[in-house]
Each structure stands twice: as C-alpha cells, then as structure tokens.
Short mmCIF file of C-alpha atoms in Angstrom, two decimals:
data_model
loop_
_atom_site.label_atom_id
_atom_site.label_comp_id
_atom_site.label_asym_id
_atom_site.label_seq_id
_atom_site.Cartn_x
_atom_site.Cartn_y
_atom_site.Cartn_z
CA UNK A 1 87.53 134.27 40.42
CA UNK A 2 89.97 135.15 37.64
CA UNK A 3 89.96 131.85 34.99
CA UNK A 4 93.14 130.76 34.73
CA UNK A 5 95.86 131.13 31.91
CA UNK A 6 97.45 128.10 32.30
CA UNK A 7 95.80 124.35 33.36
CA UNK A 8 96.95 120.86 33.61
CA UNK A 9 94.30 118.93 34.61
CA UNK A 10 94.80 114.62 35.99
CA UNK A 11 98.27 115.19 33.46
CA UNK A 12 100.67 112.12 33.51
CA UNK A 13 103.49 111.07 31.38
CA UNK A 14 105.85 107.96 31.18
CA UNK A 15 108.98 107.03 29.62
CA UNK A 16 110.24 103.44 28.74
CA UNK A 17 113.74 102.62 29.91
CA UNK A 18 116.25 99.61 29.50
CA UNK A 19 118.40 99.04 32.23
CA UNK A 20 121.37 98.30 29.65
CA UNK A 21 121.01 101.03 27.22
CA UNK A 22 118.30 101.45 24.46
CA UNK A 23 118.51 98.30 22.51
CA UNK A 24 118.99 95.52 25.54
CA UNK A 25 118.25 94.43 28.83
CA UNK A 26 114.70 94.29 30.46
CA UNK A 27 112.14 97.25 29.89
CA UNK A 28 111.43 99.59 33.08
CA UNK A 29 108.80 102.02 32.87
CA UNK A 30 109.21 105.48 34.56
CA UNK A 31 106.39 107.26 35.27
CA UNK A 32 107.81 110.87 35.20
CA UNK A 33 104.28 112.93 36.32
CA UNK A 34 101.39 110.90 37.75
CA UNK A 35 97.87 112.89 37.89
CA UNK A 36 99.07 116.25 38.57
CA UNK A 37 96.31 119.23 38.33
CA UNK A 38 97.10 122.55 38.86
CA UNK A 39 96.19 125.89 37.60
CA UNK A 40 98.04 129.19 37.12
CA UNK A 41 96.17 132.73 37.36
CA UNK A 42 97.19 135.57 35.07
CA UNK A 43 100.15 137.67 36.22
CA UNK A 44 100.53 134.68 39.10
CA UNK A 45 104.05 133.15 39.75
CA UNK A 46 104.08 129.49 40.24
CA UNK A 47 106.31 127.67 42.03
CA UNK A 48 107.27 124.06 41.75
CA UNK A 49 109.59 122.70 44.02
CA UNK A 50 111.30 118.77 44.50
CA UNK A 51 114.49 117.20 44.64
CA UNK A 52 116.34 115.81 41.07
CA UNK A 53 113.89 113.27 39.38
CA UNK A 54 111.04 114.36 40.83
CA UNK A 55 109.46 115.29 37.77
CA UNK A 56 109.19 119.35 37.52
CA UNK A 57 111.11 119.33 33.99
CA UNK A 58 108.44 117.00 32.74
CA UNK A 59 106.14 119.07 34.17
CA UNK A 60 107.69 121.96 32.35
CA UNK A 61 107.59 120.82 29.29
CA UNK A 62 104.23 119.37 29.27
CA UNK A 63 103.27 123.13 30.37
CA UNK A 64 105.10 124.29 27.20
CA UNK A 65 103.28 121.80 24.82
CA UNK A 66 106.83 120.20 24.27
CA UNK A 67 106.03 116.72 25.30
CA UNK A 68 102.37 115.33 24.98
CA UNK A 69 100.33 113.91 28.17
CA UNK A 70 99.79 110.31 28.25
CA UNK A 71 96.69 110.92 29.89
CA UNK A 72 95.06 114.45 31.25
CA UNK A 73 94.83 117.74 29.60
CA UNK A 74 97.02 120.66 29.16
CA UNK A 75 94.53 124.12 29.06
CA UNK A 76 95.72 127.62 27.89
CA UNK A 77 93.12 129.82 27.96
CA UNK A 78 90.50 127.45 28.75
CA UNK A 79 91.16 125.35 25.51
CA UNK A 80 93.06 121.75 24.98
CA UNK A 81 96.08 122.37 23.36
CA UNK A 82 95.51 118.74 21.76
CA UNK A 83 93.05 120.67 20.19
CA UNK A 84 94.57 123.56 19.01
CA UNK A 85 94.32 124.27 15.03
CA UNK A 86 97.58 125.17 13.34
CA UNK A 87 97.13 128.71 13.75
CA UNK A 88 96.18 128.45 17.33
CA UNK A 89 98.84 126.54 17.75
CA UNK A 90 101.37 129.29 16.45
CA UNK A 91 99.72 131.78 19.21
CA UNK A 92 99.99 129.44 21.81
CA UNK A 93 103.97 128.71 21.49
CA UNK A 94 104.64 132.62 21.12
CA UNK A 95 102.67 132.91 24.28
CA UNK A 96 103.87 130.56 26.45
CA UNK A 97 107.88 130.66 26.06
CA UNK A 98 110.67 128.60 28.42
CA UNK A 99 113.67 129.18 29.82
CA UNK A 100 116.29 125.80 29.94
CA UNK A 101 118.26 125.06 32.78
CA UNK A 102 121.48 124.82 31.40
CA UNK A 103 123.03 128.11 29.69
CA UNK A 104 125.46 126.41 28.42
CA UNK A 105 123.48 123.76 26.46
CA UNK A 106 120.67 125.72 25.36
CA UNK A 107 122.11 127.93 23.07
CA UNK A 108 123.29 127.02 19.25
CA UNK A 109 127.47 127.34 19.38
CA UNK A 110 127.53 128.02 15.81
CA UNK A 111 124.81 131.42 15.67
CA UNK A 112 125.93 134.38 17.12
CA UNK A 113 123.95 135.48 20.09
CA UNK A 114 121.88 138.42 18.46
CA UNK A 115 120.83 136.12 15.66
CA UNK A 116 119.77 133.70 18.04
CA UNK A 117 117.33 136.37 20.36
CA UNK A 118 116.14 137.16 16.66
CA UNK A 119 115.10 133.86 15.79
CA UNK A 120 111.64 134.00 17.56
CA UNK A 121 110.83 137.56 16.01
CA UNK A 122 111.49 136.16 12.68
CA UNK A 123 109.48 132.81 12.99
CA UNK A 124 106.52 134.55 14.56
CA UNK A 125 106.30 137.09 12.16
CA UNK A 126 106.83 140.21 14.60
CA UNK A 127 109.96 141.82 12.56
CA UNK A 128 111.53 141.90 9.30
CA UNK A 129 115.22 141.59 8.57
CA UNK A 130 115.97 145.00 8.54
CA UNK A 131 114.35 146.12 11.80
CA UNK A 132 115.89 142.77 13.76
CA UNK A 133 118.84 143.98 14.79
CA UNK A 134 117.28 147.12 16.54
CA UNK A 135 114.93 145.23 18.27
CA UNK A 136 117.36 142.48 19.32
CA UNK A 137 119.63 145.42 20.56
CA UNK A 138 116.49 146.50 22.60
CA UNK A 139 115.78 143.20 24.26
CA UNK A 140 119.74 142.65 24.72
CA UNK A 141 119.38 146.03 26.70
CA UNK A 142 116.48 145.11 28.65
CA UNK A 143 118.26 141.78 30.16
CA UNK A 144 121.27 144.04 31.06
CA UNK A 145 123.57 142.97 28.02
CA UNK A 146 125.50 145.33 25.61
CA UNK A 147 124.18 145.93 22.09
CA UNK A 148 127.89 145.45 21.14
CA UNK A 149 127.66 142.35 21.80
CA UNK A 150 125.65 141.29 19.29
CA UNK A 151 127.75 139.87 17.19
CA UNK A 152 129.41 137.27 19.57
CA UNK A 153 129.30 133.40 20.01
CA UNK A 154 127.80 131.71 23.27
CA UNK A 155 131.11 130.49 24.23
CA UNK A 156 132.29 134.02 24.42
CA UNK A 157 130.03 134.83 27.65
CA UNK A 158 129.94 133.72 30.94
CA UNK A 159 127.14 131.46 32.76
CA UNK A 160 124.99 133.95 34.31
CA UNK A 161 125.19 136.21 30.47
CA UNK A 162 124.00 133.11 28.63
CA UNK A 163 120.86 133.06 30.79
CA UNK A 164 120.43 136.64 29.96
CA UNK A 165 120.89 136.04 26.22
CA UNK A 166 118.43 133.09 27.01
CA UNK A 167 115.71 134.86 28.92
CA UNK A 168 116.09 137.80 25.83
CA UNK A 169 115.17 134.66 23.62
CA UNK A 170 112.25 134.04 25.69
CA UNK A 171 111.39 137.52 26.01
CA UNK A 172 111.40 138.22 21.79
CA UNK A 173 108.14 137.13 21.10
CA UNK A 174 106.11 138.89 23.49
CA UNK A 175 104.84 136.19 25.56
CA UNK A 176 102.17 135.93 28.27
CA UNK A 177 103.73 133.27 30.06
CA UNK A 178 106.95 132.54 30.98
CA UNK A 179 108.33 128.58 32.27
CA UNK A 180 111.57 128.95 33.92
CA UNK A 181 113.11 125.41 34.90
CA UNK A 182 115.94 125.90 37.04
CA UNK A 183 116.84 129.35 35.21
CA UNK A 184 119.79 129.34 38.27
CA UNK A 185 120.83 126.43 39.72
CA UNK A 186 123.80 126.08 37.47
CA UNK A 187 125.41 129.68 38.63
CA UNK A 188 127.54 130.92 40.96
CA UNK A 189 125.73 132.60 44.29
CA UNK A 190 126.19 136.99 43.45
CA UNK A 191 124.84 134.91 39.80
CA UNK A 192 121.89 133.76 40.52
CA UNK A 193 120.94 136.83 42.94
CA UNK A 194 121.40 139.35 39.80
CA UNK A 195 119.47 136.64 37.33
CA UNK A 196 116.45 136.18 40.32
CA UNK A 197 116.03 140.14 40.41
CA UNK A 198 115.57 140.55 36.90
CA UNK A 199 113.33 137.84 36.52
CA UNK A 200 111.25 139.69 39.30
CA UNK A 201 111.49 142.98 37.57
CA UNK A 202 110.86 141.97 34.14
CA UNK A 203 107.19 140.55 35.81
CA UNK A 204 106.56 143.76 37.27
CA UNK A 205 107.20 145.95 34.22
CA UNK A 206 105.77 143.71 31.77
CA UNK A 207 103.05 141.55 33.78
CA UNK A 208 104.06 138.34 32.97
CA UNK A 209 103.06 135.44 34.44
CA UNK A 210 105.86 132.71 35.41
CA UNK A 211 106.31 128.77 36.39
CA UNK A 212 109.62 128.67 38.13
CA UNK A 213 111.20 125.24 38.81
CA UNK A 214 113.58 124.92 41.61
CA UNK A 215 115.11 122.62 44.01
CA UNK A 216 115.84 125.40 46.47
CA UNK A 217 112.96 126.41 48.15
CA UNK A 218 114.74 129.77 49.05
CA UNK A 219 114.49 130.58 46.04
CA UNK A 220 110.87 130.29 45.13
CA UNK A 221 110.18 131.64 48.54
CA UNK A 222 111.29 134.86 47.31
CA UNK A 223 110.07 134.67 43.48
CA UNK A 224 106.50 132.55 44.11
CA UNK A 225 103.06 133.42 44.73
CA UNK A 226 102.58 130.33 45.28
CA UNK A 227 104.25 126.35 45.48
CA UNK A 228 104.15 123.55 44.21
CA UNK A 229 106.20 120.78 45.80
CA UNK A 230 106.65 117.28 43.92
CA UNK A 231 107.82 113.84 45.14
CA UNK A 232 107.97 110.92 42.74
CA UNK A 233 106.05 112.74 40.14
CA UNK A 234 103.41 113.42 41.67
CA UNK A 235 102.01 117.05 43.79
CA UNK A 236 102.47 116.23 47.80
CA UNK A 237 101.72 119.42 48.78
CA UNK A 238 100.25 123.19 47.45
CA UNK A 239 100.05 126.49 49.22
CA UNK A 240 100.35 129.97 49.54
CA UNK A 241 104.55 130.53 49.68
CA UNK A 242 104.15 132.21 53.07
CA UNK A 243 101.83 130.04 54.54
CA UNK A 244 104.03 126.95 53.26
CA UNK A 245 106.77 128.36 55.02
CA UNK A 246 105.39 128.94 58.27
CA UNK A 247 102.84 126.04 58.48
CA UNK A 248 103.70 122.71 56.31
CA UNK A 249 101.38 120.13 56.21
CA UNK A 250 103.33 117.33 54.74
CA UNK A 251 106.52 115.47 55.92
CA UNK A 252 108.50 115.69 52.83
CA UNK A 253 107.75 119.56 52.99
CA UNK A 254 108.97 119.50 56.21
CA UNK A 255 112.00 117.48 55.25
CA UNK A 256 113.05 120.12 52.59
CA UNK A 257 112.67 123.14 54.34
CA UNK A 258 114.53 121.36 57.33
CA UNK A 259 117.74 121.06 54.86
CA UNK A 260 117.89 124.88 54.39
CA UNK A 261 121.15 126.66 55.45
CA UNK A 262 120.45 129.14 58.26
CA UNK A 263 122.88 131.62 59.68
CA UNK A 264 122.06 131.88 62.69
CA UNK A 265 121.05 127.96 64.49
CA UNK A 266 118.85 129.47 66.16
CA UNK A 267 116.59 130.09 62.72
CA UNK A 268 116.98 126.43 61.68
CA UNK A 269 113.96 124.23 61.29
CA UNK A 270 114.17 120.97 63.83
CA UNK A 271 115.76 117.94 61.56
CA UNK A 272 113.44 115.29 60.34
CA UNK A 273 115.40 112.11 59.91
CA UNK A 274 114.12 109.87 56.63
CA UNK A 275 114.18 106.50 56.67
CA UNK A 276 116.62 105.89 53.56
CA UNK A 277 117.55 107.81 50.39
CA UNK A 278 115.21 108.68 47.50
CA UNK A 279 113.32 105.57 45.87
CA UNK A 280 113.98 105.78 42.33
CA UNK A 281 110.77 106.58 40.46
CA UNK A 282 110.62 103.41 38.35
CA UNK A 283 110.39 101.69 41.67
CA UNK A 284 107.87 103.42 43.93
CA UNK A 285 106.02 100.99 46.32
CA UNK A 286 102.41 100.56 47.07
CA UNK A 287 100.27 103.17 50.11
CA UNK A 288 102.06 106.56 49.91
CA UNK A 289 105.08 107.07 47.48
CA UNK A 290 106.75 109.04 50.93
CA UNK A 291 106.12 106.24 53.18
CA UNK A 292 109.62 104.10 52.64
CA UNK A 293 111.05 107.55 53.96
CA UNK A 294 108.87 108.78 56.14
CA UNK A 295 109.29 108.66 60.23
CA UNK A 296 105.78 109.18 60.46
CA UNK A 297 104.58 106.55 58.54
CA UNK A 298 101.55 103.91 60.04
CA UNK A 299 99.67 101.25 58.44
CA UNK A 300 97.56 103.09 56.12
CA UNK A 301 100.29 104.88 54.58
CA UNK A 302 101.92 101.39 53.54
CA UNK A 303 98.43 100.52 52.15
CA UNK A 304 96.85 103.11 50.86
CA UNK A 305 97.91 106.23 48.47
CA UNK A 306 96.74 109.26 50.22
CA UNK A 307 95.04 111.97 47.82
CA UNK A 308 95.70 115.82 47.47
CA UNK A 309 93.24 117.56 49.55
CA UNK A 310 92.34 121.24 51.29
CA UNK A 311 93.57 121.36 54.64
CA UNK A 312 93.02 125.03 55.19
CA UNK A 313 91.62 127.45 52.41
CA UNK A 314 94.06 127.15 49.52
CA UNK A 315 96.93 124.71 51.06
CA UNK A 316 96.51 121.50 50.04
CA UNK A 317 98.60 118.26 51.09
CA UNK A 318 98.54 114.36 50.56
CA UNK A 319 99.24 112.87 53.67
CA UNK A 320 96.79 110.80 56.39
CA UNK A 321 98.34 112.07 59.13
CA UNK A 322 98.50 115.58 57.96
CA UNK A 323 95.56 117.11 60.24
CA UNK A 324 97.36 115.54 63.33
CA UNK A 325 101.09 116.11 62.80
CA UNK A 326 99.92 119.70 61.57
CA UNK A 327 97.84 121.35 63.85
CA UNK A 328 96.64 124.73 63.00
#
C-alpha cells in the first residue's frame, strides 16, 4: 500500500467566541474539527463534503499548516509538520498550496494580477525578476487566461477569471498537493462547469493530488476518488465516491444526497425528513451529534457517541444503526 502524502491523524481545533462581540458577553467555545483522521494517497482526489459550519474550511487549513491542531497531528510525507525545521518548512508550503473560496476576496486589489501569480515564484526561489513575467505568461496560459492580461487589476475580471488567476497562484510553485475549498460555489452554473474541468485536467497532465471541499455532493461525485462527509466537525461517514453514491451507510449521507436536484423524479432519492434544522456547533448534545435530527434515532444514539468504523472494505460510517438501516 502506497504511504500516504497527506495525514491528519485524531486532529481537532476550537475557537473561543462571545456571544456579544469580542470584548463582552459570556464565552462559548466552538469546537470547529473534533478527532478527524484521514489520509490522502499520492495523485488521490479527496473529497470532503458537509453543509456551512460543518468544519471542512478548518479542515482545510489545518491540511495547509495555516492554523495549528489543538490536539492530533498533521503528516506530510510521513513527518509532523509541528516538527518541521525552517527549511522543511519552506518545502512543505510550496508543496502543499490552496485555493480560497471566494475570488473576489482572495486576491490583493492593489497588485496587478501577473504580479500576484509571480509572488510564489519569487518567494520560493524558482525565478528571477527577469524571467517572471514569461513564466507568469505561461501559467496565465495554462488556466486559459490571456498573457495580455497581465497587467490588469482583480476588479477588472469576472468571478470564474479570478479563480483562474487564483488556481495560476496555486499552480506557480510547483506543488504536489493541491486544497481546493469551495474553488466554485460562488459562480454562476456554465462557471463552475469550465473551472471543475480544468481542475480535472490540470490533475491529469500534471499528477497532482487534490482535497476538494464542497457542499454539493454533485460536484465531488464527479471530481473525487473518494469522500469525506462532515457533520458538526466531525467525519460521519468515508467511502469510495461510487460506492457512497449507490450504498450510504449513514442518515445524514442519506439526507444530503436526498436534497439533490434530479431531472427526471423518477431519479430522485426517497426524502428523509430531519427532525429540526442544524444544531449550531457550539451547542451539540450528548450520544450522536446527528441524533436531534435524525428519524432514526433510538436510545443509544441519545446516549452514546457512535465511532467511525469499516462497514464494508474501505466505507466507513458512525452510526449504531448503520448495519441494519444499510443492508448490503
């Protein structure tokens, strides 16, 4: 078996809120991921799936070494990144490179867009001054963008072009890894089609491997080797993306894929009705984090916190009842 690239391993992480702004009211803690392990293969695409607050962009950027775990470790390469010397630390953030959710945020309004795909080539070392501009061009070409553009402010561009000029950002320093969180959810339909192909291409030609974050699960069905899907910070279920498709073993799974537009109503999944909306994750009750939703919900699932385990080979779930309401 092929070690893998990319680790987290028991990772959690917490932030302290007030309920009346930063300076007042009475402290809240939020526990954003709680004891998530999973592992990422070389040239594997990941995907992690969950409604808003869920967690993923935690997730993400504890991947990316941009927040610390609380507790847990974060592997690349088989080695802590807590751990890392300075110079190992330099290899690891040209290897393992993100791409933000929001175009419109995640790009500097004052530098001009070809300075800004250069910035990685210049910190890393990987190009002088004088050869930037060519290789900026390059990338810019690559991500289906105009060299004469180069010379242009974000604001001049549409949404699905700033993700372009993002992923070219990304894309500068050569990584090995690539940690897409939400890289289309903010873009129009014909958008995020065009964006989700190149994505797919750009792993073919150059091998990458890729984390993509999504609420749809339409999407990572047709990007993901495998997913991930998150509820309350925490992994609920893991599987093969075909075999998570056609055989769920976990209600919340169930729940999501039930909310997918069809075209025909004859392709649509039976509706699961939950119980109430989504707890808020400062306030998740004892037994199973699902079980306030859940229709399917007995005694042990108010008591007792059900733990991530193999069904079948390779699809994992945390449910009690999984095994009975999922029959093979």
């Amino acid at each position: 078996m092929t070690d893998p690239i990319l680790e987290a391993v028991a990772v959690s992480k917490s932030f302290t809120l007030r309920d009346d702004g930063p300076r007042s009211g009475p402290k809240r803690v939020l526990k954003a991921v709680d004891q998530v392990s999973l592992s990422l293969a070389p040239g594997e695409t990941l995907g992690i799936a969950g409604e808003s607050g869920c967690g993923k962009s935690t997730l993400a950027k504890l991947l990316t070494g941009l927040l610390p775990p609380d507790s847990g470790t974060i592997r690349f390469t088989g080695t802590d990144l807590q751990q890392l010397q300075q110079e190992q630390q330099r290899r690891f953030r040209r290897s393992v490179q993100m791409i933000f959710q929001d175009p419109f945020s995640s790009l500097n309004p004052r530098l001009r867009i070809g300075d800004a795909i250069a910035e990685p080539l210049l910190i890393h070392g990987l190009a002088n001054r004088a050869d930037c501009r060519s290789m900026t061009t390059a990338l810019m070409e690559q991500v289906g963008l105009s060299p004469e553009l180069h010379d242009r402010f974000p604001h001049e561009f549409s949404g699905g072009q700033r993700q372009r000029i993002g992923i070219a950002r990304a894309l500068a320093p050569q990584p090995a890894v690539l940690v897409a969180d939400e890289p289309v959810s903010s873009l129009d339909i014909s958008i995020q089609a065009q964006i989700i192909n190149l994505l797919l291409e750009l792993k073919h030609h150059q091998g990458l491997t890729m984390v993509v974050i999504s609420h749809d699960l339409a999407v990572l069905r047709h990007m993901s080797d495998r997913i991930a899907v998150m509820y309350l910070g925490a992994l609920v279920e893991l599987a093969p993306a075909g075999e998570l498709f056609r055989r769920y073993r976990h209600p919340y799974t169930e729940a999501l894929l039930a909310a997918i537009p069809r075209l025909h109503p004859s392709d649509q999944h039976p509706p699961i009705r939950l119980q109430q909306g989504p707890a808020a994750p400062s306030g998740r009750s004892s037994g199973c984090r699902f079980h306030p939703r859940c229709p399917y919900a007995q005694e042990i699932c108010r008591q007792q916190a059900p733990s991530l385990q193999e069904q079948t080979p390779g699809h994992a779930a945390a449910c009690h009842r999984s095994s009975e309401l999922y029959k093979t």
